[in-house]
Amino acid sequence: MIATTYAIQWVLVFATSALLILVGAVGVISVKNPVHAALCLIMTLIGVAVAFVAQLADFLAAVQIIVYAGAIVVLFLFVIMFLGVDRREHIHFEPLVGQRAFAGVGVAITVAGLITLMAKSHWVSGAASVTTKLSSGNGNVRELGTAVFTTYLFAFEATAALLIIAVVGAVLLARRERATPEEEA
Amino acid sequence: MNWLAIVDPLFDHGVDVAVIVIVVVKCLVGLGLLMTSVILMIWFERKAISDMQSRIGPQRWGPFGLLQTLADGLKLILKEDLIPSEADRTVFKLAPFLVLVPAIITFGLVPIGGTMTIAGHTVLLQVANPPMGILLLLAMSGISVYGVMLAGWSSGSKYPLLSSVRASAQMISYEAALGMTIVTVVLVTGSLSVHNIVTSQSHGIWHWNLIRLGVVPFVVFVIAITAELNRPPFDVVEAESELVGGFHTEYSSFRFAIFFLAEYMNTITMSAIIVTLFLGGPAGWAPNVAHLKWLFPIAWFLLKTIGFAFCYIWFRASLPRFRYDQLMDLGWKRLIPLSLGWMLIVAGFLVAPGWGFMMGAVVLIAYSVLARAFSLGQSREVGADSVLPVVGRRPLPGEVLRSMTDEEGD
């Protein structure tokens, strides 16, 4: 099952990206300072982008950095900076009763699913085009665009609608509503 | 390795030692060019502004004061390197490099000439021509936001933090308009690769994207990229009168020099990117001389880039700084709708003229709705009186805990 094309350069690239992803991921959950955790998250995202490049998915790699590293983690950092990082979080306090047990079950299910998937499909070795051959190395955007706007049009538009709903909802929630006139004193 | 050849003709015959040497030399030459041009750019800026302000400017070091920048750099490096006691040391040390590295990588995208033939290999005069092409510019400008943001935060000081929050908000806001204009260019080129963007404009001045796309995307791009650079008139980040010196107030010595190095690198790179995207890059008239043909595109490229670099200096000398709310208004309410609408119109015309006019009508209707919304929003009651107490909210976990411990302990 191990991929036939096992060239040394691909293994090197894969090892680098895997290292970036793993160190970043472990950092996110183990580092105490939230800003450092956000930085570790960026490291993971860049590792994923490297893995995308190795799989000839250049467009995805670029979008990964532009959207996730460039916009979403910046928003995380905004929130962290504005709320203040010196606030001590009490790790022994559970807002939801029994959330630790639930989390354990969730992790177990995810790991089991991953192992099943790995046993059934190709091994991750960093080799490109293992499942299907990409028709050309340069037609990334064209192929993605065709897929998104023909085969998966409904899913794409539904996602767009979902995002709009989320934005409108956030604006509505954030708007300060005029309370009853009596309270306004 | 065949897919590499699609990207760069250098890899047509596989990768051997000669190819690796060429790639390394290209990287080194690119870095050397960038460093040299930073030195010249700083000198040029100081001289040009001096002229505009009836001063003499640097004149002591080297002919015409050309070595002034080197002297300044040496002075900065020899100064004491301070780290504030309140600073987050790791992030404080990391932040300058998060600004510098994207600046260097972005320059690698710019094609500074046509092609050369060295030892039987066709070499693009461009450090790298990745398939993701121009998207790398957006990705790198996304990363450099962190440098500015974390530099301000990690200083552990009030004004740098304010400046870095301003800076990141500004850079993210203008990235949207920037991306939209780049999409317009990519649509008309049909490729993300920077090399293809340049070659598609090489058939004469009427094929330059400046004219082919109408002038609007060019104008939007220049404004957005100036804001992205935090150059005047968009330098609210450094606003000395409000923020002491901006996000790098607490920096000294070499780290301070790195911020300035990156800023000037970015100024040069962005002038070059404007030329690449809208003015045909190295395209221009070239005489049919046998061995000097490769020289003329480089000369054209340099000429155009210096023109835009001068424009940046001119902006700095002549335009007053925007107020922060004006800056946000311009970005969100003017540039984003304008670039989005123009992109739709260009996409329509690429399909058929009929679609183009239809898109134009749709965009006009959308603009009038938007204008109505803006005028309604402006007539809304604002000020301290309009902000009312919140009706109620769910207590945060920390507050619940505090109330519990307060009951038990104190």
Coordinates of C-alpha atoms in Angstrom, one line a residue:
Chain A
M1 CA 0.0 0.0 0.0
I2 CA 2.9 2.3 0.6
A3 CA 3.1 4.7 -2.4
T4 CA 5.3 3.5 -5.2
T5 CA 6.8 6.9 -5.9
Y6 CA 8.9 7.3 -2.8
A7 CA 11.3 10.0 -3.9
I8 CA 13.6 11.3 -1.2
Q9 CA 12.7 15.0 -1.9
W10 CA 9.0 14.4 -1.3
V11 CA 9.8 12.6 2.0
L12 CA 11.9 15.5 3.1
V13 CA 9.1 18.0 2.3
F14 CA 6.6 15.8 4.0
A15 CA 8.7 15.5 7.1
T16 CA 9.2 19.2 7.3
S17 CA 5.6 20.0 7.0
A18 CA 4.6 17.2 9.4
L19 CA 7.1 18.6 11.9
L20 CA 5.7 22.1 11.6
I21 CA 2.1 20.8 12.0
L22 CA 2.8 18.6 15.0
V23 CA 5.0 21.1 16.9
G24 CA 2.5 23.8 16.2
A25 CA -0.4 21.7 17.3
V26 CA 1.2 20.5 20.5
G27 CA 2.2 24.1 21.1
V28 CA -1.4 25.4 20.8
I29 CA -2.6 23.2 23.6
S30 CA 0.4 23.2 25.9
V31 CA 1.6 26.9 25.8
K32 CA 0.2 29.0 28.7
N33 CA 0.2 32.4 27.0
P34 CA -2.8 32.8 24.5
V35 CA -0.7 34.9 22.1
H36 CA 2.0 32.3 21.9
A37 CA -0.7 29.7 21.3
A38 CA -2.0 31.8 18.4
L39 CA 1.5 31.9 17.0
C40 CA 1.7 28.1 17.3
L41 CA -1.6 27.9 15.4
I42 CA -0.1 30.0 12.6
M43 CA 2.9 27.6 12.5
T44 CA 0.5 24.6 12.1
L45 CA -1.4 26.5 9.3
I46 CA 1.8 27.2 7.5
G47 CA 2.8 23.5 7.8
V48 CA -0.5 22.5 6.3
A49 CA 0.1 25.0 3.4
V50 CA 3.5 23.4 2.8
A51 CA 1.8 20.0 2.7
F52 CA -0.7 21.4 0.2
V53 CA 2.1 22.7 -2.0
A54 CA 3.7 19.2 -1.9
Q55 CA 0.4 17.8 -3.1
L56 CA 0.5 20.3 -6.0
A57 CA -2.5 22.1 -4.6
D58 CA -0.9 25.5 -4.8
F59 CA -4.2 27.4 -4.9
L60 CA -5.3 25.8 -1.6
A61 CA -1.9 26.5 -0.1
A62 CA -2.2 30.2 -0.9
V63 CA -5.8 30.4 0.3
Q64 CA -4.8 28.6 3.5
I65 CA -2.3 31.3 4.3
I66 CA -4.4 34.2 3.1
V67 CA -7.6 33.2 4.8
Y68 CA -6.6 31.3 7.9
A69 CA -3.2 32.7 8.8
G70 CA -3.9 36.1 7.3
A71 CA -7.4 36.9 8.5
I72 CA -8.8 34.4 11.0
V73 CA -5.9 34.1 13.4
V74 CA -5.6 37.9 13.3
L75 CA -9.1 38.1 14.6
F76 CA -8.2 35.6 17.3
L77 CA -5.3 37.9 18.3
F78 CA -7.6 40.9 18.3
V79 CA -9.9 39.2 20.7
I80 CA -7.0 38.1 22.9
M81 CA -5.4 41.5 22.9
F82 CA -8.6 43.3 23.7
L83 CA -9.7 40.9 26.5
G84 CA -6.2 41.0 28.0
V85 CA -4.0 38.0 28.3
D86 CA -3.0 38.5 32.0
R87 CA -6.5 37.3 33.1
R88 CA -6.0 34.0 34.8
E89 CA -8.1 31.2 33.5
H90 CA -9.2 28.6 36.0
I91 CA -8.7 25.3 34.5
H92 CA -10.5 23.4 37.2
F93 CA -13.8 25.2 36.6
E94 CA -16.3 23.5 34.2
P95 CA -18.9 25.7 32.6
L96 CA -20.6 22.6 31.2
V97 CA -21.0 19.8 33.7
G98 CA -19.2 16.6 32.5
Q99 CA -17.5 18.3 29.6
R100 CA -14.3 16.4 30.3
A101 CA -15.9 13.1 29.9
F102 CA -17.6 14.2 26.7
A103 CA -14.3 15.5 25.4
G104 CA -12.6 12.1 26.1
V105 CA -15.4 10.3 24.2
G106 CA -15.1 12.7 21.3
V107 CA -11.3 12.2 21.1
A108 CA -11.7 8.5 21.2
I109 CA -14.2 8.5 18.4
T110 CA -12.1 10.8 16.2
V111 CA -8.9 8.7 16.8
A112 CA -10.8 5.5 16.0
G113 CA -12.2 7.1 12.8
L114 CA -8.8 8.2 11.7
I115 CA -7.3 4.8 12.3
T116 CA -10.1 3.2 10.3
L117 CA -9.5 5.6 7.5
M118 CA -5.8 5.1 7.5
A119 CA -6.1 1.4 7.4
K120 CA -8.5 1.5 4.4
S121 CA -6.8 4.1 2.3
H122 CA -3.3 5.2 1.1
W123 CA -0.5 5.7 3.5
V124 CA 0.6 9.3 3.9
S125 CA 4.1 9.5 2.6
G126 CA 4.2 12.9 1.0
A127 CA 4.0 11.4 -2.5
A128 CA 1.7 13.5 -4.8
S129 CA -1.2 12.3 -6.9
V130 CA -1.6 9.0 -5.1
T131 CA -5.3 8.5 -5.6
T132 CA -5.9 10.2 -8.9
K133 CA -3.7 11.9 -11.3
L134 CA -4.1 15.7 -11.5
S135 CA -4.6 16.6 -15.2
S136 CA -2.0 19.3 -15.1
G137 CA 0.2 21.0 -12.5
N138 CA -0.9 24.5 -13.6
G139 CA -4.7 24.1 -13.9
N140 CA -5.4 24.2 -10.2
V141 CA -7.7 27.2 -10.2
R142 CA -9.5 26.1 -13.4
E143 CA -10.3 22.7 -12.0
L144 CA -11.3 23.9 -8.6
G145 CA -13.5 26.6 -10.2
T146 CA -15.2 24.1 -12.5
A147 CA -15.9 21.7 -9.6
V148 CA -17.2 24.4 -7.4
F149 CA -19.5 26.1 -10.0
T150 CA -20.8 23.0 -11.6
T151 CA -20.7 19.7 -9.6
Y152 CA -20.8 21.2 -6.2
L153 CA -22.8 24.4 -7.0
F154 CA -25.5 23.7 -4.4
A155 CA -23.1 23.0 -1.6
F156 CA -21.1 26.1 -2.5
E157 CA -24.1 28.4 -2.6
A158 CA -25.5 26.9 0.7
T159 CA -22.2 27.7 2.4
A160 CA -22.3 31.2 1.1
A161 CA -25.8 31.7 2.4
L162 CA -24.7 30.2 5.8
L163 CA -21.9 32.7 6.0
I164 CA -24.2 35.6 5.2
I165 CA -26.6 34.4 7.9
A166 CA -23.8 34.2 10.4
V167 CA -22.6 37.8 9.5
V168 CA -26.2 39.3 9.7
G169 CA -26.8 37.4 13.0
A170 CA -23.5 38.7 14.5
V171 CA -24.4 42.3 13.5
L172 CA -27.9 41.9 15.0
L173 CA -26.5 40.5 18.2
A174 CA -23.8 43.1 18.5
R175 CA -26.2 46.1 17.9
R176 CA -27.1 47.7 21.2
E177 CA -30.9 47.5 21.4
R178 CA -32.8 50.3 23.0
A179 CA -34.1 48.9 26.3
T180 CA -37.4 49.9 27.7
P181 CA -37.6 53.7 28.1
E182 CA -38.0 53.3 31.9
E183 CA -34.6 51.7 32.2
E184 CA -32.9 54.6 30.4
A185 CA -32.3 56.9 33.4
Chain B
M1 CA 9.5 16.4 -11.9
N2 CA 7.8 17.3 -15.1
W3 CA 5.3 19.6 -13.5
L4 CA 8.1 22.0 -12.6
A5 CA 8.7 22.7 -16.3
I6 CA 5.2 24.2 -16.6
V7 CA 6.2 26.8 -14.1
D8 CA 9.7 27.7 -15.2
P9 CA 11.4 26.9 -18.5
L10 CA 14.6 26.5 -16.5
F11 CA 13.5 23.0 -15.4
D12 CA 12.7 21.8 -19.0
H13 CA 15.5 19.3 -19.0
G14 CA 15.3 18.2 -15.4
V15 CA 17.3 19.4 -12.5
D16 CA 21.1 19.2 -12.6
V17 CA 24.0 21.0 -11.0
A18 CA 23.9 23.9 -13.5
V19 CA 20.2 24.5 -12.7
I20 CA 20.8 24.5 -9.0
V21 CA 23.7 27.0 -9.4
I22 CA 21.6 29.2 -11.5
V23 CA 18.8 29.2 -8.9
V24 CA 21.2 30.0 -6.1
V25 CA 22.8 32.8 -8.1
K26 CA 19.3 34.2 -8.9
C27 CA 18.4 34.3 -5.2
L28 CA 21.7 36.0 -4.2
V29 CA 21.5 38.5 -7.1
G30 CA 17.8 39.2 -6.1
L31 CA 18.8 39.8 -2.5
G32 CA 21.7 42.0 -3.5
L33 CA 19.6 44.1 -5.8
L34 CA 17.0 44.5 -3.1
M35 CA 19.5 45.7 -0.5
T36 CA 21.2 48.0 -2.9
S37 CA 18.0 49.5 -4.0
V38 CA 16.9 50.0 -0.4
I39 CA 20.1 52.1 0.2
L40 CA 19.5 54.1 -3.0
M41 CA 15.7 54.5 -2.2
I42 CA 16.4 55.9 1.3
W43 CA 18.9 58.3 -0.2
F44 CA 16.5 59.2 -3.1
E45 CA 13.7 59.8 -0.6
R46 CA 15.8 62.1 1.6
K47 CA 17.2 64.0 -1.4
A48 CA 13.8 64.4 -3.1
I49 CA 12.0 65.6 0.1
S50 CA 14.9 68.0 0.8
D51 CA 14.5 69.5 -2.7
M52 CA 10.7 69.8 -2.2
Q53 CA 11.3 71.5 1.2
S54 CA 14.2 73.8 -0.1
R55 CA 16.8 72.0 1.9
I56 CA 20.1 70.4 0.9
G57 CA 19.7 66.9 2.4
P58 CA 22.4 64.3 2.9
Q59 CA 25.7 65.4 1.3
R60 CA 28.6 64.4 3.5
W61 CA 29.1 60.7 3.0
G62 CA 30.2 59.7 -0.5
P63 CA 29.4 61.5 -3.7
F64 CA 26.1 63.4 -3.4
G65 CA 25.7 61.8 0.1
L66 CA 25.1 58.4 -1.4
L67 CA 26.7 56.5 1.5
Q68 CA 24.6 58.3 4.1
T69 CA 22.3 55.3 4.5
L70 CA 25.3 53.0 5.1
A71 CA 26.5 55.4 7.8
D72 CA 23.1 55.5 9.4
G73 CA 22.8 51.7 9.3
L74 CA 26.2 51.3 10.9
K75 CA 25.3 53.8 13.6
L76 CA 22.1 51.9 14.4
I77 CA 23.8 48.5 14.6
L78 CA 26.4 49.9 17.0
K79 CA 23.8 51.3 19.4
E80 CA 22.6 49.5 22.5
D81 CA 20.0 46.8 21.9
L82 CA 17.2 47.4 24.5
I83 CA 14.4 45.1 25.4
P84 CA 11.8 46.7 27.8
S85 CA 11.3 44.9 31.1
E86 CA 7.6 44.6 30.4
A87 CA 8.2 43.1 27.0
D88 CA 7.3 39.5 25.9
R89 CA 10.9 38.7 25.0
T90 CA 10.4 35.9 22.5
V91 CA 7.7 37.7 20.5
F92 CA 9.6 41.0 20.8
K93 CA 12.6 39.4 19.1
L94 CA 10.5 37.5 16.5
A95 CA 8.4 40.4 15.3
P96 CA 10.9 42.3 13.2
F97 CA 11.7 39.1 11.2
L98 CA 7.9 38.5 10.6
V99 CA 8.0 41.8 8.8
L100 CA 11.4 41.3 7.0
V101 CA 11.0 37.8 5.6
P102 CA 7.7 38.5 3.7
A103 CA 9.2 41.7 2.3
I104 CA 12.1 39.7 0.9
I105 CA 9.9 36.8 -0.4
T106 CA 7.5 39.2 -2.2
F107 CA 10.4 40.8 -4.1
G108 CA 11.2 37.3 -5.5
L109 CA 7.9 37.4 -7.5
V110 CA 8.8 40.4 -9.5
P111 CA 10.0 39.8 -13.1
I112 CA 12.7 42.5 -13.7
G113 CA 13.3 41.6 -17.3
G114 CA 12.5 39.1 -20.0
T115 CA 14.5 35.9 -20.5
M116 CA 18.2 35.2 -20.8
T117 CA 20.0 32.1 -22.1
I118 CA 22.8 31.0 -19.9
A119 CA 24.7 27.7 -20.8
G120 CA 21.8 26.4 -22.8
H121 CA 19.2 27.1 -20.1
T122 CA 16.4 29.6 -20.5
V123 CA 16.4 31.7 -17.4
L124 CA 13.5 33.9 -16.4
L125 CA 14.8 37.2 -14.9
Q126 CA 12.7 36.6 -11.8
V127 CA 13.8 34.9 -8.6
A128 CA 10.8 32.5 -8.6
N129 CA 7.7 32.0 -10.7
P130 CA 5.5 29.8 -8.4
P131 CA 2.2 28.5 -9.8
M132 CA 0.3 30.2 -7.0
G133 CA 1.9 33.4 -8.5
I134 CA 0.4 36.7 -7.4
L135 CA -1.5 35.0 -4.6
L136 CA 1.8 34.8 -2.8
L137 CA 1.8 38.6 -2.6
L138 CA -1.5 38.5 -0.7
A139 CA -0.3 35.6 1.5
M140 CA 2.9 37.5 2.4
S141 CA 1.1 40.7 3.2
G142 CA -1.2 38.6 5.4
I143 CA 1.9 37.4 7.3
S144 CA 3.5 40.8 7.6
V145 CA 0.4 42.0 9.5
Y146 CA 1.6 39.7 12.4
G147 CA 5.0 41.4 12.5
V148 CA 3.4 44.8 13.0
M149 CA 0.7 43.5 15.4
L150 CA 3.0 41.5 17.6
A151 CA 5.7 44.2 17.6
G152 CA 3.2 46.5 19.2
W153 CA 1.7 44.0 21.6
S154 CA 5.0 42.5 22.8
S155 CA 6.5 45.9 23.6
G156 CA 4.3 45.9 26.7
S157 CA 3.6 49.6 26.2
K158 CA 0.5 51.6 25.7
Y159 CA 1.1 53.5 22.4
P160 CA 2.7 50.7 20.5
L161 CA -0.3 48.6 21.3
L162 CA -2.7 51.2 20.1
S163 CA -0.6 51.6 16.9
S164 CA -0.5 47.9 16.2
V165 CA -4.2 47.5 16.6
R166 CA -4.7 50.4 14.2
A167 CA -2.2 48.9 11.8
S168 CA -3.6 45.5 11.7
A169 CA -7.2 46.8 11.3
Q170 CA -6.0 49.0 8.4
M171 CA -4.0 46.3 6.7
I172 CA -6.8 43.8 6.9
S173 CA -9.4 46.3 5.6
Y174 CA -7.4 47.3 2.6
E175 CA -6.4 43.7 1.8
A176 CA -10.0 43.1 0.6
A177 CA -9.9 45.8 -2.0
L178 CA -6.4 44.8 -3.0
G179 CA -7.5 41.2 -3.5
M180 CA -10.4 42.3 -5.6
T181 CA -8.3 44.3 -8.0
I182 CA -5.8 41.5 -8.3
V183 CA -8.7 39.2 -9.2
T184 CA -9.6 41.6 -12.0
V185 CA -6.0 41.3 -13.4
V186 CA -6.1 37.5 -13.0
L187 CA -9.4 37.3 -14.8
V188 CA -8.2 39.1 -17.9
T189 CA -4.9 37.2 -17.9
G190 CA -6.4 33.8 -17.3
S191 CA -3.5 32.7 -15.1
L192 CA -2.1 33.4 -11.6
S193 CA 1.5 33.2 -12.7
V194 CA 3.3 36.5 -12.6
H195 CA 5.3 35.6 -15.7
N196 CA 2.0 35.1 -17.7
I197 CA 0.6 38.4 -16.3
V198 CA 3.6 40.2 -17.8
T199 CA 3.7 38.4 -21.1
S200 CA 0.0 38.9 -21.7
Q201 CA 0.7 42.7 -21.6
S202 CA 3.7 42.6 -23.9
H203 CA 2.0 43.4 -27.2
G204 CA 2.1 47.1 -26.9
I205 CA 0.7 49.9 -24.7
W206 CA -2.9 49.1 -25.5
H207 CA -2.5 45.7 -23.9
W208 CA -1.3 47.1 -20.6
N209 CA -3.8 46.3 -17.8
L210 CA -3.8 50.0 -16.9
I211 CA -5.8 50.6 -20.2
R212 CA -7.2 47.2 -20.9
L213 CA -9.1 47.1 -17.5
G214 CA -10.1 50.8 -17.5
V215 CA -8.2 53.0 -15.1
V216 CA -10.3 52.1 -12.0
P217 CA -8.5 48.9 -10.8
F218 CA -5.2 50.7 -11.2
V219 CA -6.3 53.6 -9.0
V220 CA -7.8 51.3 -6.4
F221 CA -4.7 49.2 -6.4
V222 CA -2.4 52.1 -5.9
I223 CA -4.5 53.5 -3.0
A224 CA -4.9 50.1 -1.4
I225 CA -1.2 49.2 -1.7
T226 CA -0.2 52.6 -0.2
A227 CA -2.4 51.9 2.8
E228 CA -1.0 48.3 3.0
L229 CA 2.5 49.8 3.2
N230 CA 1.4 52.2 5.9
R231 CA 3.1 55.0 3.8
P232 CA 1.8 58.6 3.9
P233 CA -1.0 59.7 3.6
F234 CA -2.1 56.4 5.3
D235 CA 0.6 56.4 8.1
V236 CA -1.9 56.7 11.0
V237 CA 0.2 53.7 12.3
E238 CA 3.1 56.0 13.0
A239 CA 1.2 59.2 13.6
E240 CA 3.9 60.9 15.7
S241 CA 1.5 63.5 17.1
E242 CA -0.8 60.9 18.5
L243 CA 1.2 57.7 19.1
V244 CA 4.8 58.8 19.9
G245 CA 6.4 56.8 17.1
G246 CA 4.0 53.9 16.3
F247 CA 4.4 50.2 16.8
H248 CA 8.2 50.3 16.9
T249 CA 8.5 53.0 19.7
E250 CA 10.2 50.5 22.0
Y251 CA 12.6 49.1 19.5
S252 CA 16.2 50.2 19.2
S253 CA 19.4 49.3 17.4
F254 CA 19.4 46.5 14.8
R255 CA 15.7 45.5 15.4
F256 CA 14.7 49.0 14.7
A257 CA 16.8 49.0 11.5
I258 CA 15.1 45.8 10.4
F259 CA 11.7 47.5 10.5
F260 CA 12.9 50.3 8.4
L261 CA 14.7 48.0 6.0
A262 CA 11.5 46.1 5.6
E263 CA 9.4 49.2 5.1
Y264 CA 11.7 50.5 2.3
M265 CA 11.9 47.0 0.7
N266 CA 8.1 46.9 0.6
T267 CA 8.0 50.3 -0.9
I268 CA 10.3 49.2 -3.7
T269 CA 8.6 45.9 -4.2
M270 CA 5.1 47.4 -4.3
S271 CA 6.2 50.0 -6.9
A272 CA 7.6 47.0 -8.9
I273 CA 4.3 45.1 -8.4
I274 CA 2.2 48.0 -9.6
V275 CA 4.4 48.1 -12.7
T276 CA 4.1 44.3 -13.1
L277 CA 0.4 44.2 -12.8
F278 CA -0.7 47.3 -14.6
L279 CA 2.1 48.7 -16.7
G280 CA 3.4 45.7 -18.5
G281 CA 6.4 45.1 -16.3
P282 CA 9.5 45.0 -18.5
A283 CA 7.5 45.6 -21.7
G284 CA 8.5 48.5 -23.8
W285 CA 10.3 49.5 -27.1
A286 CA 13.5 47.6 -27.7
P287 CA 15.9 48.1 -30.7
N288 CA 16.9 45.0 -32.6
V289 CA 20.5 44.8 -31.4
A290 CA 21.9 41.2 -31.3
H291 CA 23.5 40.9 -27.8
L292 CA 21.9 43.7 -25.9
K293 CA 18.3 42.8 -26.4
W294 CA 17.9 41.6 -22.8
L295 CA 19.1 44.9 -21.5
F296 CA 16.2 47.1 -22.7
P297 CA 13.4 45.3 -20.8
I298 CA 15.4 45.8 -17.6
A299 CA 15.9 49.4 -18.4
W300 CA 12.1 49.9 -19.0
F301 CA 11.3 48.1 -15.8
L302 CA 13.7 50.2 -13.8
L303 CA 12.4 53.4 -15.3
K304 CA 8.7 52.6 -14.5
T305 CA 9.5 51.4 -11.0
I306 CA 11.6 54.5 -10.2
G307 CA 8.6 56.5 -11.4
F308 CA 6.3 54.9 -8.9
A309 CA 8.9 55.1 -6.1
F310 CA 9.1 58.8 -6.8
C311 CA 5.3 59.0 -6.5
Y312 CA 5.5 57.5 -3.0
I313 CA 8.0 60.2 -2.0
W314 CA 5.8 62.8 -3.6
F315 CA 2.8 61.6 -1.6
R316 CA 4.8 61.8 1.6
A317 CA 6.0 65.3 0.9
S318 CA 2.7 66.8 -0.2
L319 CA -0.3 64.9 1.3
P320 CA -1.6 65.4 4.8
R321 CA -2.3 62.3 6.9
F322 CA -5.8 60.8 6.8
R323 CA -7.8 60.7 10.1
Y324 CA -8.4 57.1 11.2
D325 CA -12.2 57.2 10.6
Q326 CA -11.7 58.7 7.1
L327 CA -9.2 55.9 6.3
M328 CA -11.7 53.2 7.3
D329 CA -14.5 55.0 5.4
L330 CA -12.4 55.1 2.3
G331 CA -11.4 51.5 2.6
W332 CA -14.8 49.9 3.4
K333 CA -17.3 52.3 1.9
R334 CA -15.6 53.4 -1.3
L335 CA -12.8 51.1 -2.4
I336 CA -14.3 47.7 -1.6
P337 CA -17.7 48.4 -3.4
L338 CA -15.9 50.1 -6.3
S339 CA -13.4 47.2 -6.9
L340 CA -16.1 44.6 -6.4
G341 CA -18.4 46.2 -8.9
W342 CA -15.6 46.8 -11.4
M343 CA -14.6 43.1 -11.1
L344 CA -18.1 42.0 -12.0
I345 CA -18.3 44.3 -15.0
V346 CA -14.9 43.1 -16.3
A347 CA -16.0 39.5 -15.8
G348 CA -19.2 40.3 -17.7
F349 CA -17.3 41.8 -20.6
L350 CA -15.0 38.8 -20.8
V351 CA -18.0 36.6 -21.4
A352 CA -19.8 38.9 -23.9
P353 CA -20.4 42.6 -24.3
G354 CA -24.1 42.1 -23.6
W355 CA -23.3 40.5 -20.2
G356 CA -20.9 43.3 -19.5
F357 CA -23.6 46.0 -20.0
M358 CA -26.0 44.0 -17.9
M359 CA -23.5 43.7 -15.1
G360 CA -22.9 47.4 -15.4
A361 CA -26.6 48.1 -14.9
V362 CA -26.8 45.6 -11.9
V363 CA -23.7 47.3 -10.3
L364 CA -25.2 50.7 -10.8
I365 CA -28.5 49.7 -9.1
A366 CA -26.5 48.1 -6.3
Y367 CA -24.4 51.3 -5.9
S368 CA -27.5 53.4 -5.6
V369 CA -29.0 51.1 -2.9
L370 CA -25.6 51.3 -1.1
A371 CA -25.5 55.1 -1.4
R372 CA -29.0 55.2 0.2
A373 CA -27.9 52.9 3.0
F374 CA -24.8 55.1 3.7
S375 CA -26.9 58.3 3.8
L376 CA -29.4 56.6 6.2
G377 CA -26.5 55.4 8.3
Q378 CA -25.1 58.9 8.5
S379 CA -28.3 60.5 9.6
R380 CA -28.6 58.0 12.4
E381 CA -28.3 59.3 15.9
V382 CA -24.8 58.9 17.2
G383 CA -22.8 60.0 20.2
A384 CA -22.7 59.2 23.9
D385 CA -26.5 59.6 24.3
S386 CA -27.3 57.0 21.7
V387 CA -25.3 54.3 23.4
L388 CA -27.6 52.6 25.9
P389 CA -26.9 50.1 28.6
V390 CA -27.0 46.5 27.4
V391 CA -30.2 44.7 28.3
G392 CA -28.4 41.8 29.8
R393 CA -25.9 39.1 29.1
R394 CA -24.8 35.7 30.2
P395 CA -22.0 35.9 32.8
L396 CA -18.6 34.7 31.7
P397 CA -17.3 31.6 33.4
G398 CA -14.6 33.6 35.2
E399 CA -17.3 35.8 36.7
V400 CA -19.4 32.9 37.9
L401 CA -16.3 31.4 39.5
R402 CA -15.4 34.7 41.1
S403 CA -18.9 35.0 42.6
M404 CA -18.6 31.5 43.9
T405 CA -15.2 31.9 45.5
D406 CA -16.3 35.3 46.9
E407 CA -19.2 33.6 48.7
E408 CA -17.0 30.8 50.1
G409 CA -13.7 32.6 50.9
D410 CA -14.1 36.3 51.7

